[in-house]
Tab-separated table of N, CA and C in Angstrom:
chain	number	residue	atom	x	y	z
A	286	MET	N	15.077	61.270	-37.090
A	286	MET	CA	14.189	60.265	-36.600
A	286	MET	C	14.204	59.064	-37.556
A	287	LYS	N	14.278	57.848	-36.989
A	287	LYS	CA	14.349	56.606	-37.795
A	287	LYS	C	12.994	56.355	-38.446
A	288	ASN	N	13.072	55.714	-39.557
A	288	ASN	CA	11.842	55.292	-40.233
A	288	ASN	C	11.572	53.878	-39.774
A	289	TYR	N	10.725	53.740	-38.722
A	289	TYR	CA	10.462	52.425	-38.102
A	289	TYR	C	9.690	51.535	-39.032
A	290	ALA	N	8.841	52.061	-39.899
A	290	ALA	CA	8.090	51.229	-40.839
A	290	ALA	C	9.095	50.516	-41.767
A	291	MET	N	10.115	51.239	-42.186
A	291	MET	CA	11.134	50.654	-43.062
A	291	MET	C	11.934	49.562	-42.340
A	292	ILE	N	12.265	49.841	-41.072
A	292	ILE	CA	12.992	48.826	-40.292
A	292	ILE	C	12.175	47.572	-40.097
A	293	LEU	N	10.903	47.716	-39.752
A	293	LEU	CA	10.012	46.567	-39.584
A	293	LEU	C	9.850	45.792	-40.870
A	294	LYS	N	9.683	46.513	-41.952
A	294	LYS	CA	9.517	45.855	-43.252
A	294	LYS	C	10.748	45.035	-43.575
A	295	THR	N	11.921	45.566	-43.324
A	295	THR	CA	13.170	44.852	-43.598
A	295	THR	C	13.315	43.633	-42.726
A	296	LYS	N	12.967	43.754	-41.425
A	296	LYS	CA	13.116	42.605	-40.532
A	296	LYS	C	12.118	41.514	-40.808
A	297	ASN	N	10.972	41.833	-41.330
A	297	ASN	CA	9.934	40.844	-41.572
A	297	ASN	C	10.013	40.195	-42.913
A	298	GLN	N	10.915	40.630	-43.785
A	298	GLN	CA	11.042	40.001	-45.089
A	298	GLN	C	11.651	38.638	-44.923
A	299	PRO	N	11.181	37.655	-45.689
A	299	PRO	CA	11.758	36.306	-45.594
A	299	PRO	C	13.207	36.311	-46.005
A	300	GLN	N	13.973	35.515	-45.234
A	300	GLN	CA	15.422	35.381	-45.555
A	300	GLN	C	15.582	34.465	-46.724
A	301	GLU	N	16.531	34.742	-47.579
A	301	GLU	CA	16.796	33.821	-48.697
A	301	GLU	C	17.517	32.582	-48.138
A	302	THR	N	17.154	31.459	-48.622
A	302	THR	CA	17.783	30.197	-48.244
A	302	THR	C	19.140	30.169	-48.951
A	303	PRO	N	20.180	29.931	-48.133
A	303	PRO	CA	21.521	29.890	-48.777
A	303	PRO	C	21.612	28.665	-49.655
A	304	GLU	N	22.356	28.829	-50.715
A	304	GLU	CA	22.531	27.706	-51.647
A	304	GLU	C	23.429	26.635	-50.986
A	305	ARG	N	23.119	25.391	-51.313
A	305	ARG	CA	23.945	24.296	-50.799
A	305	ARG	C	25.264	24.340	-51.496
A	306	PRO	N	26.342	24.107	-50.792
A	306	PRO	CA	27.639	24.114	-51.437
A	306	PRO	C	27.809	22.949	-52.394
A	307	ASP	N	28.528	23.182	-53.402
A	307	ASP	CA	28.794	22.151	-54.423
A	307	ASP	C	30.032	21.407	-54.009
A	308	ILE	N	29.895	20.208	-53.443
A	308	ILE	CA	31.002	19.449	-52.920
A	308	ILE	C	31.296	18.280	-53.830
A	309	ASP	N	32.533	18.170	-54.262
A	309	ASP	CA	32.944	17.030	-55.104
A	309	ASP	C	33.451	15.927	-54.197
A	310	TYR	N	32.847	14.783	-54.332
A	310	TYR	CA	33.235	13.594	-53.530
A	310	TYR	C	34.033	12.621	-54.359
A	311	PRO	N	34.880	11.868	-53.758
A	311	PRO	CA	35.270	11.884	-52.329
A	311	PRO	C	36.072	13.150	-51.975
A	312	CYS	N	36.038	13.577	-50.735
A	312	CYS	CA	36.768	14.747	-50.336
A	312	CYS	C	37.171	14.664	-48.850
A	313	ILE	N	38.213	15.414	-48.506
A	313	ILE	CA	38.648	15.520	-47.133
A	313	ILE	C	37.651	16.365	-46.373
A	314	TRP	N	37.181	15.876	-45.229
A	314	TRP	CA	36.217	16.622	-44.403
A	314	TRP	C	36.714	16.651	-42.982
A	315	VAL	N	36.519	17.771	-42.323
A	315	VAL	CA	36.933	17.925	-40.914
A	315	VAL	C	35.730	18.265	-40.061
A	316	TYR	N	35.480	17.424	-39.081
A	316	TYR	CA	34.471	17.721	-38.081
A	316	TYR	C	35.185	18.239	-36.839
A	317	LYS	N	34.576	19.221	-36.158
A	317	LYS	CA	35.100	19.698	-34.888
A	317	LYS	C	34.116	19.194	-33.878
A	318	VAL	N	34.558	18.399	-32.924
A	318	VAL	CA	33.698	17.726	-31.914
A	318	VAL	C	34.077	18.247	-30.550
A	319	ILE	N	33.086	18.746	-29.765
A	319	ILE	CA	33.329	19.353	-28.484
A	319	ILE	C	32.626	18.574	-27.412
A	320	GLY	N	33.333	18.332	-26.289
A	320	GLY	CA	32.758	17.622	-25.175
A	320	GLY	C	33.656	17.719	-23.955
A	321	GLU	N	33.345	17.002	-22.915
A	321	GLU	CA	34.077	17.065	-21.696
A	321	GLU	C	35.211	16.055	-21.546
A	322	ASP	N	35.056	14.880	-22.114
A	322	ASP	CA	36.012	13.768	-21.942
A	322	ASP	C	36.686	13.521	-23.282
A	323	SER	N	37.941	13.978	-23.431
A	323	SER	CA	38.620	13.866	-24.713
A	323	SER	C	38.886	12.429	-25.143
A	324	ALA	N	39.171	11.534	-24.156
A	324	ALA	CA	39.424	10.141	-24.532
A	324	ALA	C	38.121	9.479	-25.026
A	325	LEU	N	37.026	9.808	-24.383
A	325	LEU	CA	35.696	9.244	-24.784
A	325	LEU	C	35.338	9.841	-26.140
A	326	LEU	N	35.604	11.090	-26.395
A	326	LEU	CA	35.328	11.720	-27.694
A	326	LEU	C	36.073	11.039	-28.789
A	327	ARG	N	37.357	10.667	-28.532
A	327	ARG	CA	38.184	9.967	-29.531
A	327	ARG	C	37.505	8.614	-29.905
A	328	GLU	N	37.024	7.892	-28.901
A	328	GLU	CA	36.364	6.617	-29.169
A	328	GLU	C	35.091	6.833	-29.968
A	329	ILE	N	34.291	7.821	-29.586
A	329	ILE	CA	33.016	8.116	-30.296
A	329	ILE	C	33.309	8.471	-31.723
A	330	ILE	N	34.328	9.309	-31.966
A	330	ILE	CA	34.646	9.720	-33.348
A	330	ILE	C	35.097	8.511	-34.180
A	331	THR	N	35.964	7.684	-33.611
A	331	THR	CA	36.456	6.506	-34.323
A	331	THR	C	35.337	5.568	-34.688
A	332	THR	N	34.371	5.362	-33.761
A	332	THR	CA	33.216	4.476	-34.010
A	332	THR	C	32.329	5.098	-35.085
A	333	ALA	N	32.058	6.380	-34.976
A	333	ALA	CA	31.127	7.031	-35.953
A	333	ALA	C	31.729	7.026	-37.357
A	334	CYS	N	33.035	7.051	-37.485
A	334	CYS	CA	33.660	7.125	-38.815
A	334	CYS	C	34.008	5.749	-39.417
A	335	ALA	N	33.846	4.711	-38.581
A	335	ALA	CA	34.184	3.347	-39.074
A	335	ALA	C	33.318	3.023	-40.247
A	336	PRO	N	33.835	2.355	-41.231
A	336	PRO	CA	35.155	1.693	-41.299
A	336	PRO	C	36.282	2.578	-41.889
A	337	LEU	N	35.971	3.869	-42.056
A	337	LEU	CA	36.992	4.757	-42.645
A	337	LEU	C	38.063	5.067	-41.611
A	338	ASP	N	39.278	5.387	-42.104
A	338	ASP	CA	40.367	5.861	-41.247
A	338	ASP	C	40.170	7.311	-40.949
A	339	VAL	N	40.319	7.706	-39.696
A	339	VAL	CA	40.128	9.070	-39.303
A	339	VAL	C	41.342	9.514	-38.486
A	340	THR	N	41.737	10.743	-38.688
A	340	THR	CA	42.835	11.328	-37.901
A	340	THR	C	42.165	12.268	-36.891
A	341	VAL	N	42.413	11.998	-35.620
A	341	VAL	CA	41.815	12.768	-34.523
A	341	VAL	C	42.934	13.538	-33.864
A	342	SER	N	42.743	14.862	-33.730
A	342	SER	CA	43.752	15.692	-33.066
A	342	SER	C	43.052	16.715	-32.134
A	343	LEU	N	43.771	17.027	-31.080
A	343	LEU	CA	43.236	18.037	-30.102
A	343	LEU	C	43.296	19.405	-30.770
A	344	SER	N	42.156	20.101	-30.724
A	344	SER	CA	42.115	21.447	-31.281
A	344	SER	C	42.309	22.466	-30.189
A	345	HIS	N	41.599	22.290	-29.090
A	345	HIS	CA	41.647	23.305	-27.988
A	345	HIS	C	41.042	22.723	-26.750
A	346	SER	N	41.514	23.140	-25.603
A	346	SER	CA	40.915	22.844	-24.305
A	346	SER	C	40.562	24.160	-23.627
A	347	SER	N	39.472	24.164	-22.920
A	347	SER	CA	39.043	25.381	-22.194
A	347	SER	C	40.052	25.757	-21.137
A	348	SER	N	40.024	26.966	-20.696
A	348	SER	CA	41.047	27.414	-19.721
A	348	SER	C	41.022	26.634	-18.426
A	349	LYS	N	39.918	26.145	-18.001
A	349	LYS	CA	39.819	25.283	-16.798
A	349	LYS	C	39.900	23.811	-17.098
A	350	GLY	N	40.014	23.464	-18.372
A	350	GLY	CA	40.147	22.059	-18.773
A	350	GLY	C	38.881	21.238	-18.760
A	351	LYS	N	37.728	21.895	-18.622
A	351	LYS	CA	36.465	21.184	-18.593
A	351	LYS	C	36.048	20.673	-19.963
A	352	TYR	N	36.233	21.522	-20.980
A	352	TYR	CA	35.774	21.200	-22.328
A	352	TYR	C	36.968	21.052	-23.261
A	353	HIS	N	36.838	20.134	-24.193
A	353	HIS	CA	37.892	19.873	-25.177
A	353	HIS	C	37.235	19.833	-26.605
A	354	SER	N	37.964	20.400	-27.555
A	354	SER	CA	37.488	20.269	-28.936
A	354	SER	C	38.520	19.474	-29.715
A	355	LEU	N	38.011	18.503	-30.442
A	355	LEU	CA	38.899	17.662	-31.253
A	355	LEU	C	38.537	17.812	-32.715
A	356	ASN	N	39.549	17.753	-33.575
A	356	ASN	CA	39.346	17.761	-35.012
A	356	ASN	C	39.360	16.296	-35.479
A	357	ALA	N	38.395	15.948	-36.285
A	357	ALA	CA	38.356	14.621	-36.901
A	357	ALA	C	38.423	14.829	-38.406
A	358	GLU	N	39.523	14.370	-39.002
A	358	GLU	CA	39.733	14.589	-40.439
A	358	GLU	C	39.736	13.227	-41.147
A	359	LEU	N	38.971	13.149	-42.226
A	359	LEU	CA	38.891	11.889	-42.979
A	359	LEU	C	38.450	12.153	-44.417
A	360	LEU	N	38.634	11.163	-45.237
A	360	LEU	CA	38.187	11.191	-46.633
A	360	LEU	C	36.746	10.596	-46.715
A	361	VAL	N	35.765	11.425	-46.940
A	361	VAL	CA	34.402	10.937	-46.996
A	361	VAL	C	34.048	10.574	-48.445
A	362	PRO	N	33.413	9.411	-48.659
A	362	PRO	CA	33.130	8.996	-50.043
A	362	PRO	C	31.972	9.712	-50.691
A	363	ASP	N	30.989	10.114	-49.899
A	363	ASP	CA	29.772	10.729	-50.446
A	363	ASP	C	29.007	11.516	-49.412
A	364	GLU	N	28.018	12.267	-49.829
A	364	GLU	CA	27.246	13.107	-48.902
A	364	GLU	C	26.492	12.278	-47.865
A	365	ASP	N	25.934	11.164	-48.299
A	365	ASP	CA	25.192	10.350	-47.318
A	365	ASP	C	26.096	9.898	-46.126
A	366	PHE	N	27.303	9.456	-46.473
A	366	PHE	CA	28.170	9.020	-45.408
A	366	PHE	C	28.616	10.190	-44.522
A	367	ARG	N	28.846	11.312	-45.154
A	367	ARG	CA	29.226	12.511	-44.387
A	367	ARG	C	28.146	12.931	-43.405
A	368	LEU	N	26.916	12.884	-43.867
A	368	LEU	CA	25.776	13.241	-43.013
A	368	LEU	C	25.512	12.169	-41.925
A	369	LYS	N	25.764	10.907	-42.274
A	369	LYS	CA	25.602	9.810	-41.317
A	369	LYS	C	26.569	9.982	-40.163
A	370	ILE	N	27.774	10.332	-40.455
A	370	ILE	CA	28.775	10.572	-39.408
A	370	ILE	C	28.360	11.742	-38.547
A	371	TYR	N	27.937	12.816	-39.184
A	371	TYR	CA	27.483	14.019	-38.446
A	371	TYR	C	26.366	13.646	-37.505
A	372	GLU	N	25.319	12.949	-37.971
A	372	GLU	CA	24.197	12.590	-37.140
A	372	GLU	C	24.602	11.673	-35.990
A	373	SER	N	25.503	10.728	-36.278
A	373	SER	CA	25.964	9.855	-35.192
A	373	SER	C	26.681	10.617	-34.140
A	374	LEU	N	27.526	11.564	-34.512
A	374	LEU	CA	28.206	12.403	-33.502
A	374	LEU	C	27.221	13.290	-32.733
A	375	ARG	N	26.336	13.929	-33.481
A	375	ARG	CA	25.403	14.884	-32.861
A	375	ARG	C	24.466	14.216	-31.891
A	376	ASN	N	24.088	12.948	-32.133
A	376	ASN	CA	23.131	12.281	-31.315
A	376	ASN	C	23.762	11.578	-30.090
A	377	ASN	N	25.076	11.635	-29.976
A	377	ASN	CA	25.720	11.032	-28.824
A	377	ASN	C	25.685	11.971	-27.627
A	378	PRO	N	25.183	11.526	-26.472
A	378	PRO	CA	25.070	12.398	-25.325
A	378	PRO	C	26.347	12.974	-24.806
A	379	ALA	N	27.485	12.351	-25.051
A	379	ALA	CA	28.791	12.847	-24.550
A	379	ALA	C	29.293	13.997	-25.436
A	380	VAL	N	28.686	14.177	-26.603
A	380	VAL	CA	29.107	15.250	-27.522
A	380	VAL	C	28.231	16.442	-27.303
A	381	LYS	N	28.881	17.558	-26.980
A	381	LYS	CA	28.101	18.789	-26.730
A	381	LYS	C	27.804	19.521	-28.043
A	382	ILE	N	28.794	19.628	-28.945
A	382	ILE	CA	28.643	20.355	-30.185
A	382	ILE	C	29.435	19.630	-31.315
A	383	VAL	N	28.871	19.660	-32.520
A	383	VAL	CA	29.596	19.175	-33.719
A	383	VAL	C	29.532	20.292	-34.729
A	384	LEU	N	30.676	20.641	-35.223
A	384	LEU	CA	30.751	21.674	-36.305
A	384	LEU	C	31.338	21.031	-37.530
């Protein structure tokens, strides 16, 4: 018989907050951007990353071709700029997911 009190105690314990990674800037960063219109996603990525140069490549398309994931690779100068790009991509309605 399982010890349910032990299981409940374990599940209710607060999770430890993971440590933030130590990132040395400037560094190469890759965003994976997923949406339905790959041409529009390319424009959105280029705009979000401006004025920096970004290399955009197709990562994958769904089996029926409805969704596309693109990799956006660039040299980010600092954390603020990296997060600014992420927020710009995330807040665009044409973007379904940003990783």
